[in-house]
Amino acid sequence: MKSYLPNWKFVHNISGNRVGRIIVAWDDSCCSVSVVGAMEQHMLCKVEMMGFLVFYLSVVYGAYLYVDRRLLWKNLIDSTVVDAPWVVAGDFNITRDAEQVKGGKLPEAIVVEEFNGCLDELDVTEQDGHGKVFTWCSNWRTREGQLRKLDHVFCNSEWMQSFSQSYVHIQPPDVSVSDHCLLSVHLKSNLVNG
């Protein structure tokens, strides 16, 4: 990666014998990132931009099996940021409701209830999005088959106060080389002029 992004820094959640699934990359000339906590399905980072703008970023890669995701819900709740802007983003491997599913069978009600219960306890809301509705396709080469919104960006009220004009852009599938669409968070701080 360093050959493609020579001025960028990287952190990951690979340590010891654990399976790491998350890599966080950033341009060191515009921000600094420090890891607050790293778990198998979640990393919490503190981001400082331009020397004064600070927020927290949780990056998620949820397990495929819902029983394994229960640990993710617990870890997120244990890592809740309440006194600073916080954004929680990534592949949660679950939809929030039937509207986020097209084709195939719906997830079991208990699985959706546990996810939404976690979000309620975190006191976060889904960030406004532009672009595609569904972020995953069962046949990514043809973009046909089952469609799901498995990738989400959530934020707390402090985030919305600091970045009320922020939004998520869900990239078109042809931009991505994955079965998931790329999500990018666009922000404009209320704390910075311009």
C-alpha positions as CSV (number, residue, x, y, z in Angstrom):
1,M,0.0,0.0,0.0
2,K,2.9,2.4,0.7
3,S,3.8,2.3,-3.0
4,Y,0.3,3.5,-3.9
5,L,-0.1,6.0,-1.0
6,P,3.5,7.1,-0.2
7,N,2.6,9.9,2.3
8,W,-0.1,8.0,4.1
9,K,0.0,6.3,7.5
10,F,-1.8,3.1,8.4
11,V,-3.0,1.3,11.5
12,H,-4.8,-2.1,11.7
13,N,-6.3,-4.5,14.2
14,I,-4.0,-7.4,13.6
15,S,-2.2,-8.5,16.8
16,G,-1.0,-11.8,18.0
17,N,-3.1,-14.7,16.8
18,R,-6.3,-12.6,16.3
19,V,-7.8,-12.3,12.9
20,G,-7.5,-8.7,11.8
21,R,-10.0,-7.4,9.3
22,I,-9.7,-3.6,9.6
23,I,-7.1,-1.2,8.1
24,V,-7.4,2.6,8.7
25,A,-5.4,4.8,6.3
26,W,-5.0,8.6,6.3
27,D,-3.0,11.4,4.7
28,D,-0.5,12.5,7.4
29,S,-0.3,16.0,6.0
30,C,-3.9,16.8,6.9
31,C,-4.7,14.8,10.1
32,S,-3.3,12.5,12.7
33,V,-4.9,9.3,13.9
34,S,-4.4,7.4,17.1
35,V,-5.9,4.1,18.1
36,V,-8.0,4.3,21.3
37,G,-9.1,0.6,21.1
38,A,-8.8,-2.3,18.7
39,M,-11.0,-5.3,18.8
40,E,-11.6,-8.1,16.2
41,Q,-14.7,-6.4,14.6
42,H,-14.2,-2.7,15.6
43,M,-11.5,-0.1,15.9
44,L,-12.0,3.2,17.8
45,C,-9.7,6.0,16.6
46,K,-9.2,9.6,17.7
47,V,-8.8,11.9,14.6
48,E,-7.2,15.4,14.9
49,M,-7.5,17.6,11.8
50,M,-5.7,20.8,11.2
51,G,-4.4,20.8,14.8
52,F,-7.7,21.7,16.4
53,L,-10.6,19.8,15.0
54,V,-11.0,16.5,17.0
55,F,-13.5,13.7,16.4
56,Y,-13.7,10.0,17.1
57,L,-14.1,7.3,14.4
58,S,-15.2,3.8,14.9
59,V,-14.5,1.5,11.9
60,V,-16.6,-1.7,11.8
61,Y,-16.3,-5.0,10.0
62,G,-19.1,-7.1,11.5
63,A,-18.8,-10.9,11.6
64,Y,-21.0,-12.9,9.2
65,L,-22.7,-14.9,11.9
66,Y,-25.2,-12.9,14.0
67,V,-24.1,-14.7,17.2
68,D,-20.6,-13.4,16.7
69,R,-21.9,-9.9,16.0
70,R,-23.2,-9.8,19.6
71,L,-19.6,-9.2,20.7
72,L,-19.5,-6.3,18.3
73,W,-22.6,-4.8,19.8
74,K,-21.1,-5.2,23.3
75,N,-17.8,-3.7,22.3
76,L,-19.5,-0.7,20.6
77,I,-21.6,0.0,23.6
78,D,-18.6,-0.3,25.9
79,S,-16.7,2.2,23.6
80,T,-19.5,4.8,23.3
81,V,-18.3,8.3,22.9
82,V,-20.7,10.8,24.4
83,D,-18.7,14.0,24.9
84,A,-17.2,14.5,21.5
85,P,-18.2,14.1,17.8
86,W,-18.3,10.4,16.9
87,V,-18.9,8.6,13.7
88,V,-19.4,4.8,13.4
89,A,-18.9,3.4,9.9
90,G,-18.3,0.2,8.1
91,D,-19.7,-3.2,7.1
92,F,-22.1,-4.2,9.8
93,N,-23.1,-7.3,7.8
94,I,-26.8,-6.7,8.7
95,T,-29.7,-4.5,7.4
96,R,-31.8,-2.3,9.7
97,D,-35.2,-3.3,8.1
98,A,-36.9,-4.9,5.1
99,E,-36.5,-1.7,3.1
100,Q,-32.7,-2.4,2.9
101,V,-33.2,-5.8,1.3
102,K,-34.0,-6.6,-2.3
103,G,-34.2,-10.3,-3.4
104,G,-33.5,-13.3,-1.2
105,K,-34.9,-13.8,2.2
106,L,-35.1,-11.2,5.0
107,P,-32.9,-11.5,8.0
108,E,-34.5,-13.0,11.1
109,A,-36.4,-10.5,13.2
110,I,-34.2,-11.1,16.3
111,V,-31.1,-10.2,14.3
112,V,-32.5,-6.9,13.1
113,E,-33.9,-6.1,16.6
114,E,-30.4,-6.7,18.2
115,F,-28.8,-4.4,15.7
116,N,-31.4,-1.6,16.1
117,G,-31.2,-2.1,19.9
118,C,-27.5,-1.5,19.9
119,L,-28.0,1.6,17.8
120,D,-30.6,2.9,20.2
121,E,-28.3,2.3,23.2
122,L,-25.4,4.1,21.3
123,D,-27.8,7.0,20.7
124,V,-26.6,7.4,17.1
125,T,-28.5,8.1,13.9
126,E,-27.8,7.0,10.3
127,Q,-26.0,9.7,8.4
128,D,-27.7,11.2,5.4
129,G,-26.6,9.5,2.2
130,H,-26.3,10.3,-1.5
131,G,-25.9,7.8,-4.3
132,K,-26.9,4.1,-4.2
133,V,-29.3,2.7,-1.7
134,F,-27.9,-0.8,-1.5
135,T,-24.2,-1.2,-0.7
136,W,-23.8,-5.0,-1.3
137,C,-24.6,-7.3,-4.2
138,S,-24.5,-11.1,-4.2
139,N,-23.0,-11.1,-7.7
140,W,-20.7,-8.0,-7.8
141,R,-19.4,-8.7,-11.4
142,T,-22.9,-8.4,-13.0
143,R,-24.5,-6.4,-10.2
144,E,-27.5,-8.7,-10.4
145,G,-28.9,-10.9,-7.6
146,Q,-29.6,-10.1,-4.0
147,L,-29.1,-6.5,-2.9
148,R,-28.5,-5.3,0.7
149,K,-27.6,-2.2,2.6
150,L,-25.0,-3.8,4.9
151,D,-22.6,-0.8,5.1
152,H,-23.7,2.1,7.3
153,V,-22.5,5.4,8.7
154,F,-23.9,6.4,12.1
155,C,-23.2,9.5,14.2
156,N,-23.9,10.9,17.6
157,S,-25.6,14.3,18.4
158,E,-22.2,16.0,19.0
159,W,-21.2,15.0,15.4
160,M,-24.3,16.5,14.0
161,Q,-23.7,19.7,16.0
162,S,-20.2,20.0,14.7
163,F,-20.7,18.6,11.2
164,S,-24.4,19.3,10.4
165,Q,-23.7,19.5,6.7
166,S,-21.9,16.2,6.6
167,Y,-23.2,13.4,4.4
168,V,-22.3,10.0,3.1
169,H,-21.6,9.3,-0.6
170,I,-22.2,5.8,-1.7
171,Q,-20.0,5.3,-4.8
172,P,-21.5,3.6,-7.9
173,P,-20.6,-0.1,-8.1
174,D,-18.3,0.5,-11.1
175,V,-15.9,2.5,-8.9
176,S,-15.5,-0.4,-6.6
177,V,-13.7,-3.8,-7.1
178,S,-15.6,-5.5,-4.4
179,D,-19.1,-6.9,-3.6
180,H,-19.5,-3.8,-1.4
181,C,-19.9,-0.2,-2.6
182,L,-17.3,2.3,-1.3
183,L,-18.7,4.8,1.2
184,S,-17.1,8.2,1.7
185,V,-18.0,10.7,4.5
186,H,-18.0,14.3,3.4
187,L,-17.9,16.8,6.1
188,K,-17.9,20.6,6.6
189,S,-17.3,21.6,10.1
190,N,-19.5,24.2,11.7
191,L,-16.4,25.2,13.6
192,V,-14.4,26.2,10.6
193,N,-15.2,29.2,8.3
194,G,-15.5,28.3,4.6
